[in-house]
Short mmCIF file of C-alpha atoms in Angstrom, two decimals:
data_model
loop_
_atom_site.label_atom_id
_atom_site.label_comp_id
_atom_site.label_asym_id
_atom_site.label_seq_id
_atom_site.Cartn_x
_atom_site.Cartn_y
_atom_site.Cartn_z
CA MET X 289 -18.50 15.27 37.23
CA ALA X 290 -19.34 16.96 33.96
CA VAL X 291 -23.14 17.40 33.83
CA ARG X 292 -25.05 19.05 30.98
CA ARG X 293 -28.62 20.10 31.76
CA THR X 294 -30.43 19.90 28.43
CA LEU X 295 -33.98 20.18 29.80
CA PRO X 296 -35.55 22.48 30.94
CA GLN X 297 -34.25 25.27 28.74
CA ARG X 298 -35.18 28.92 28.46
CA THR X 299 -37.56 28.30 25.57
CA ARG X 300 -38.83 24.82 26.49
CA SER X 301 -39.72 23.28 29.83
CA LEU X 302 -41.21 19.96 28.74
CA ILE X 303 -41.27 17.43 25.91
CA GLY X 304 -44.36 15.37 26.60
CA ALA X 305 -44.16 14.79 30.36
CA TRP X 306 -40.34 14.78 30.20
CA CYS X 307 -39.40 17.79 32.33
CA PHE X 308 -35.73 17.25 33.21
CA ALA X 309 -32.70 15.74 31.45
CA ASP X 310 -29.18 15.66 32.86
CA HIS X 311 -26.58 14.22 30.50
CA TYR X 312 -23.37 13.32 32.33
CA GLY X 313 -19.94 11.86 31.56
CA PRO X 314 -18.05 10.03 30.36
CA ASP X 315 -16.54 10.58 33.80
CA ASP X 316 -13.27 8.98 34.94
CA VAL X 317 -14.18 7.80 38.42
CA ALA X 318 -10.51 7.55 39.41
CA GLU X 319 -10.26 11.32 39.03
CA SER X 320 -13.72 12.49 40.13
CA GLY X 321 -14.53 9.97 42.84
CA GLY X 322 -17.72 8.96 41.04
CA MET X 323 -21.29 9.46 42.21
CA ASP X 324 -22.30 9.60 45.86
CA VAL X 325 -25.71 11.24 46.31
CA ALA X 326 -27.02 10.96 49.88
CA PRO X 327 -30.71 10.26 50.56
CA HIS X 328 -32.86 13.05 49.14
CA PRO X 329 -36.59 13.50 48.49
CA HIS X 330 -38.85 13.63 45.43
CA THR X 331 -42.50 14.58 44.96
CA GLY X 332 -44.82 14.81 41.96
CA LEU X 333 -42.54 13.00 39.52
CA GLN X 334 -40.98 9.79 38.25
CA THR X 335 -37.20 9.40 37.89
CA VAL X 336 -35.73 7.50 34.93
CA SER X 337 -32.14 6.29 35.25
CA TRP X 338 -30.35 5.12 32.07
CA LEU X 339 -26.63 4.36 31.81
CA PHE X 340 -24.25 4.00 28.88
CA SER X 341 -21.38 2.78 31.08
CA GLY X 342 -20.71 2.18 34.76
CA GLU X 343 -22.98 0.96 37.53
CA ILE X 344 -24.99 2.76 40.26
CA GLU X 345 -26.42 1.33 43.45
CA HIS X 346 -29.95 2.54 44.16
CA ARG X 347 -31.69 2.43 47.56
CA ASP X 348 -35.06 3.99 48.34
CA SER X 349 -37.58 4.37 51.15
CA LEU X 350 -39.88 1.82 49.52
CA GLY X 351 -37.21 -0.73 50.43
CA SER X 352 -35.89 -1.16 46.88
CA HIS X 353 -32.20 -2.04 46.56
CA ALA X 354 -31.17 -2.31 42.92
CA LEU X 355 -28.30 -1.74 40.52
CA VAL X 356 -28.55 0.60 37.54
CA ARG X 357 -26.63 -0.98 34.66
CA PRO X 358 -26.12 0.00 31.00
CA GLY X 359 -29.12 -0.86 28.86
CA GLU X 360 -31.43 -1.42 31.85
CA LEU X 361 -34.15 0.93 33.04
CA ASN X 362 -34.81 1.85 36.66
CA LEU X 363 -37.96 3.94 37.07
CA MET X 364 -38.93 5.28 40.50
CA THR X 365 -42.27 6.94 41.24
CA GLY X 366 -42.12 9.71 43.83
CA GLY X 367 -45.79 10.66 43.88
CA HIS X 368 -46.71 12.04 47.30
CA GLY X 369 -43.16 11.47 48.51
CA ILE X 370 -40.15 9.15 48.36
CA SER X 371 -36.45 9.40 49.18
CA HIS X 372 -33.49 7.57 47.66
CA SER X 373 -29.71 7.44 47.39
CA GLU X 374 -27.45 6.87 44.37
CA VAL X 375 -23.85 5.64 44.64
CA SER X 376 -21.54 4.40 41.88
CA THR X 377 -20.23 0.91 42.63
CA PRO X 378 -16.54 0.20 43.46
CA GLY X 379 -16.03 -1.60 40.15
CA THR X 380 -17.13 1.39 38.06
CA ARG X 381 -14.33 2.94 36.04
CA VAL X 382 -16.25 5.27 33.70
CA LEU X 383 -19.65 6.71 34.59
CA HIS X 384 -21.76 7.90 31.67
CA GLY X 385 -25.50 8.25 31.22
CA VAL X 386 -28.65 10.32 31.57
CA GLN X 387 -30.91 11.13 34.50
CA LEU X 388 -34.45 11.98 33.41
CA TRP X 389 -37.62 13.11 35.18
CA LEU X 390 -41.27 12.76 34.25
CA ALA X 391 -43.89 15.17 35.60
CA LEU X 392 -46.92 13.38 36.99
CA PRO X 393 -50.32 14.75 35.91
CA ASP X 394 -52.26 16.50 38.65
CA GLU X 395 -54.68 13.63 39.20
CA HIS X 396 -51.77 11.25 39.91
CA ARG X 397 -49.11 13.44 41.49
CA ALA X 398 -49.95 12.19 45.00
CA THR X 399 -49.83 8.53 43.95
CA ALA X 400 -48.05 5.90 46.05
CA ARG X 401 -44.32 5.17 45.87
CA ASP X 402 -43.25 2.62 43.29
CA PHE X 403 -40.14 1.17 41.66
CA GLN X 404 -39.87 -0.68 38.33
CA HIS X 405 -36.96 -2.33 36.52
CA HIS X 406 -36.83 -3.37 32.87
CA ALA X 407 -34.05 -4.63 30.57
CA PRO X 408 -35.32 -4.12 26.99
CA ARG X 409 -34.18 -6.42 24.22
CA PRO X 410 -32.47 -4.62 21.35
CA VAL X 411 -34.22 -4.27 18.00
CA ARG X 412 -31.91 -4.16 14.97
CA LEU X 413 -32.79 -2.68 11.58
CA ASP X 414 -31.09 -0.57 8.88
CA GLY X 415 -27.73 -0.41 10.67
CA THR X 416 -29.54 0.75 13.81
CA GLU X 417 -29.95 -0.80 17.26
CA ILE X 418 -32.89 0.39 19.39
CA ARG X 419 -33.67 -0.28 23.05
CA VAL X 420 -37.17 0.88 23.96
CA PHE X 421 -37.37 1.50 27.71
CA LEU X 422 -40.74 3.33 27.71
CA GLY X 423 -43.63 3.19 25.26
CA THR X 424 -43.57 1.64 21.80
CA LEU X 425 -41.17 2.01 18.87
CA ALA X 426 -39.97 -0.22 16.00
CA GLY X 427 -42.32 -3.02 17.06
CA SER X 428 -40.96 -3.12 20.63
CA THR X 429 -43.15 -2.21 23.62
CA SER X 430 -41.98 -1.61 27.18
CA PRO X 431 -44.13 -3.12 29.96
CA VAL X 432 -43.21 -0.28 32.36
CA ARG X 433 -46.24 1.65 33.64
CA THR X 434 -46.46 5.42 33.16
CA PHE X 435 -49.18 7.99 33.82
CA THR X 436 -49.19 9.72 30.42
CA PRO X 437 -48.48 8.39 26.89
CA LEU X 438 -44.67 8.37 26.55
CA LEU X 439 -41.70 7.17 24.54
CA GLY X 440 -38.12 6.61 25.66
CA ALA X 441 -35.46 4.75 23.67
CA GLU X 442 -31.71 4.51 23.20
CA ILE X 443 -30.71 4.48 19.53
CA LEU X 444 -27.32 3.41 18.18
CA LEU X 445 -26.49 4.10 14.53
CA GLU X 446 -23.60 2.62 12.60
CA PRO X 447 -21.47 5.03 10.52
CA GLY X 448 -23.58 6.30 7.60
CA ALA X 449 -26.73 4.51 8.79
CA GLU X 450 -30.15 6.04 8.21
CA THR X 451 -33.46 4.81 9.55
CA SER X 452 -37.09 5.89 9.29
CA LEU X 453 -39.37 4.93 12.18
CA ALA X 454 -43.14 5.05 12.43
CA ALA X 455 -44.22 7.60 15.04
CA ASP X 456 -47.40 8.57 16.84
CA PRO X 457 -48.49 11.92 15.34
CA ALA X 458 -49.98 12.90 18.71
CA PHE X 459 -46.47 12.90 20.22
CA GLU X 460 -43.90 15.65 20.30
CA HIS X 461 -40.32 14.36 20.29
CA GLY X 462 -36.86 15.29 21.46
CA LEU X 463 -33.53 13.73 20.48
CA LEU X 464 -30.59 14.06 22.86
CA VAL X 465 -27.34 13.19 21.08
CA ASP X 466 -24.71 11.47 23.21
CA THR X 467 -21.98 10.73 20.66
CA GLY X 468 -21.50 11.42 16.96
CA GLU X 469 -23.51 13.71 14.69
CA ILE X 470 -27.11 12.81 13.85
CA ARG X 471 -29.50 14.43 11.40
CA PHE X 472 -32.97 14.51 12.98
CA ALA X 473 -35.92 16.09 11.18
CA GLU X 474 -33.50 17.75 8.72
CA THR X 475 -31.42 19.30 11.51
CA SER X 476 -27.86 18.20 12.29
CA LEU X 477 -27.26 17.66 16.00
CA ARG X 478 -23.90 17.16 17.71
CA SER X 479 -23.00 15.64 21.06
CA ALA X 480 -24.95 17.11 24.02
CA GLU X 481 -27.43 18.92 21.74
CA LEU X 482 -31.17 18.35 22.07
CA GLY X 483 -33.37 18.56 19.00
CA TYR X 484 -37.13 19.14 19.19
CA LEU X 485 -39.91 18.07 16.81
CA PRO X 486 -43.50 19.24 17.48
CA ALA X 487 -46.48 16.89 17.32
CA GLY X 488 -47.76 15.91 13.90
CA ALA X 489 -44.98 13.73 12.48
CA ALA X 490 -46.00 10.23 11.38
CA ARG X 491 -42.38 9.15 10.84
CA LEU X 492 -39.03 9.98 12.41
CA THR X 493 -35.90 9.95 10.26
CA LEU X 494 -32.46 9.68 11.86
CA ALA X 495 -29.16 9.58 9.97
CA ASN X 496 -25.62 9.21 11.28
CA GLU X 497 -23.59 11.85 9.46
CA SER X 498 -20.30 10.96 11.15
CA GLY X 499 -17.68 8.35 10.34
CA ALA X 500 -18.05 6.69 13.74
CA PRO X 501 -20.94 5.06 15.59
CA ALA X 502 -23.48 7.53 16.97
CA ARG X 503 -25.76 7.25 19.97
CA ALA X 504 -28.82 9.22 21.08
CA VAL X 505 -31.78 9.05 23.44
CA LEU X 506 -35.19 9.62 21.87
CA LEU X 507 -37.88 11.09 24.12
CA GLY X 508 -41.52 11.62 23.24
CA GLY X 509 -45.03 12.00 24.55
CA THR X 510 -48.34 13.77 24.15
CA PRO X 511 -47.98 17.49 25.01
CA PHE X 512 -48.23 18.04 28.76
CA GLU X 513 -50.73 20.87 29.04
CA GLU X 514 -50.50 21.52 32.79
CA GLU X 515 -48.25 24.19 34.28
CA ILE X 516 -45.73 22.95 36.84
CA VAL X 517 -43.54 24.45 39.52
CA MET X 518 -40.19 22.66 39.73
CA TRP X 519 -37.64 23.43 42.43
CA TRP X 520 -34.80 21.30 43.78
CA ASN X 521 -36.22 17.74 43.78
CA PHE X 522 -39.89 18.67 43.97
CA ILE X 523 -42.60 19.21 41.36
CA GLY X 524 -45.84 20.90 42.36
CA ARG X 525 -48.43 23.26 40.94
CA SER X 526 -47.82 26.24 43.19
CA HIS X 527 -45.19 27.93 45.33
CA GLU X 528 -47.11 26.70 48.37
CA ASP X 529 -46.79 23.06 47.21
CA ILE X 530 -43.01 23.43 47.19
CA VAL X 531 -42.89 25.19 50.56
CA ARG X 532 -44.94 22.39 52.11
CA ALA X 533 -42.75 19.65 50.58
CA ARG X 534 -39.58 21.34 51.80
CA GLU X 535 -41.01 21.74 55.31
CA ASP X 536 -42.08 18.09 55.40
CA TRP X 537 -38.59 16.97 54.36
CA MET X 538 -36.72 19.25 56.73
CA ALA X 539 -38.96 18.30 59.68
CA GLY X 540 -37.15 14.99 59.95
CA LEU X 541 -35.10 14.56 56.75
CA GLY X 542 -37.40 11.69 55.94
CA GLY X 543 -40.43 11.20 58.13
CA PRO X 544 -43.81 9.73 57.19
CA ARG X 545 -44.12 11.57 53.88
CA PHE X 546 -40.73 10.58 52.43
CA GLY X 547 -39.69 7.55 54.48
CA GLU X 548 -36.21 6.38 55.41
CA VAL X 549 -33.45 4.97 53.20
CA GLU X 550 -31.79 2.00 54.84
CA GLY X 551 -28.24 0.89 54.07
CA TYR X 552 -26.71 4.23 53.08
CA ASP X 553 -23.68 5.21 55.16
CA GLY X 554 -24.31 8.90 55.83
CA ALA X 555 -26.88 11.55 56.62
CA PRO X 556 -29.67 12.70 54.25
CA LEU X 557 -29.24 15.87 52.23
CA PRO X 558 -30.79 19.02 53.69
CA ALA X 559 -32.87 21.13 51.30
CA PRO X 560 -31.40 24.44 50.12
CA GLU X 561 -33.02 27.70 51.13
CA LEU X 562 -35.98 28.79 49.06
CA PRO X 563 -35.56 31.93 46.93
CA SER X 564 -36.79 35.23 48.35
CA VAL X 565 -39.47 35.59 45.65
CA PRO X 566 -42.39 33.23 44.90
CA LEU X 567 -41.66 30.40 42.48
CA LYS X 568 -43.44 30.76 39.15
CA ALA X 569 -45.24 28.04 37.24
CA ARG X 570 -43.92 27.10 33.81
CA SER X 571 -45.70 25.65 30.80
CA ARG X 572 -44.21 23.28 28.23
CA GLY X 573 -43.23 26.03 25.80
CA ARG X 574 -41.24 28.11 28.27
#
């Protein structure tokens, strides 16, 4: 499967609390075999699954069993520890979407496991269709609970469409272009490029500069001022946090901290070996 990791980058680790963005597909499942990710752990974060096409079956150690479908949000809270599996369904022909992570602030990073689902209604204006899956934009507010002020939305623009949206000046924003060419904050972005706008903007202007429909995912949030250590599927504040999480997972590939995933046909994923040097914390600007 073709996967493009657009966040973190060398010069930027976070946009708000958004700390990870994998942009994948469109993937022909007949050729690749699709997605089959065995049970694996998470700590200190929330996962955000958003599809453009295809369907993924989600199972987790909370007991959730849900389908990820285009235009519908699945948000899972890892907190102190959770495990889950992700498998594309037999009817999926093309798999295409984004997998996003949110860093939990220190006071909440050991919170309990949780799972939320939301199917936002589209908002249409100025040749644009917007689905707000987190936060508030264009008069639409998501009911999904988060631990820091955030924004997440899919935006579709008709050929030549331009829209100006009211924004929270306290937010920094990122725009990940999926298809087409979009001008964002006076910068032209092509497919798989991620544009960044620092806090301070009261409006966001997006324009489709291509002759075909364009699609992007808009991410935003108040700057996340804490340093984080991110390795494999864990987020902590120190090298020792990561070592402890890995040990807890490997002790039973599940156990009391991460729980068991029922219904997946296969063994959990073992953690890779840690690097030979201590993991370093990263701030939002690097």
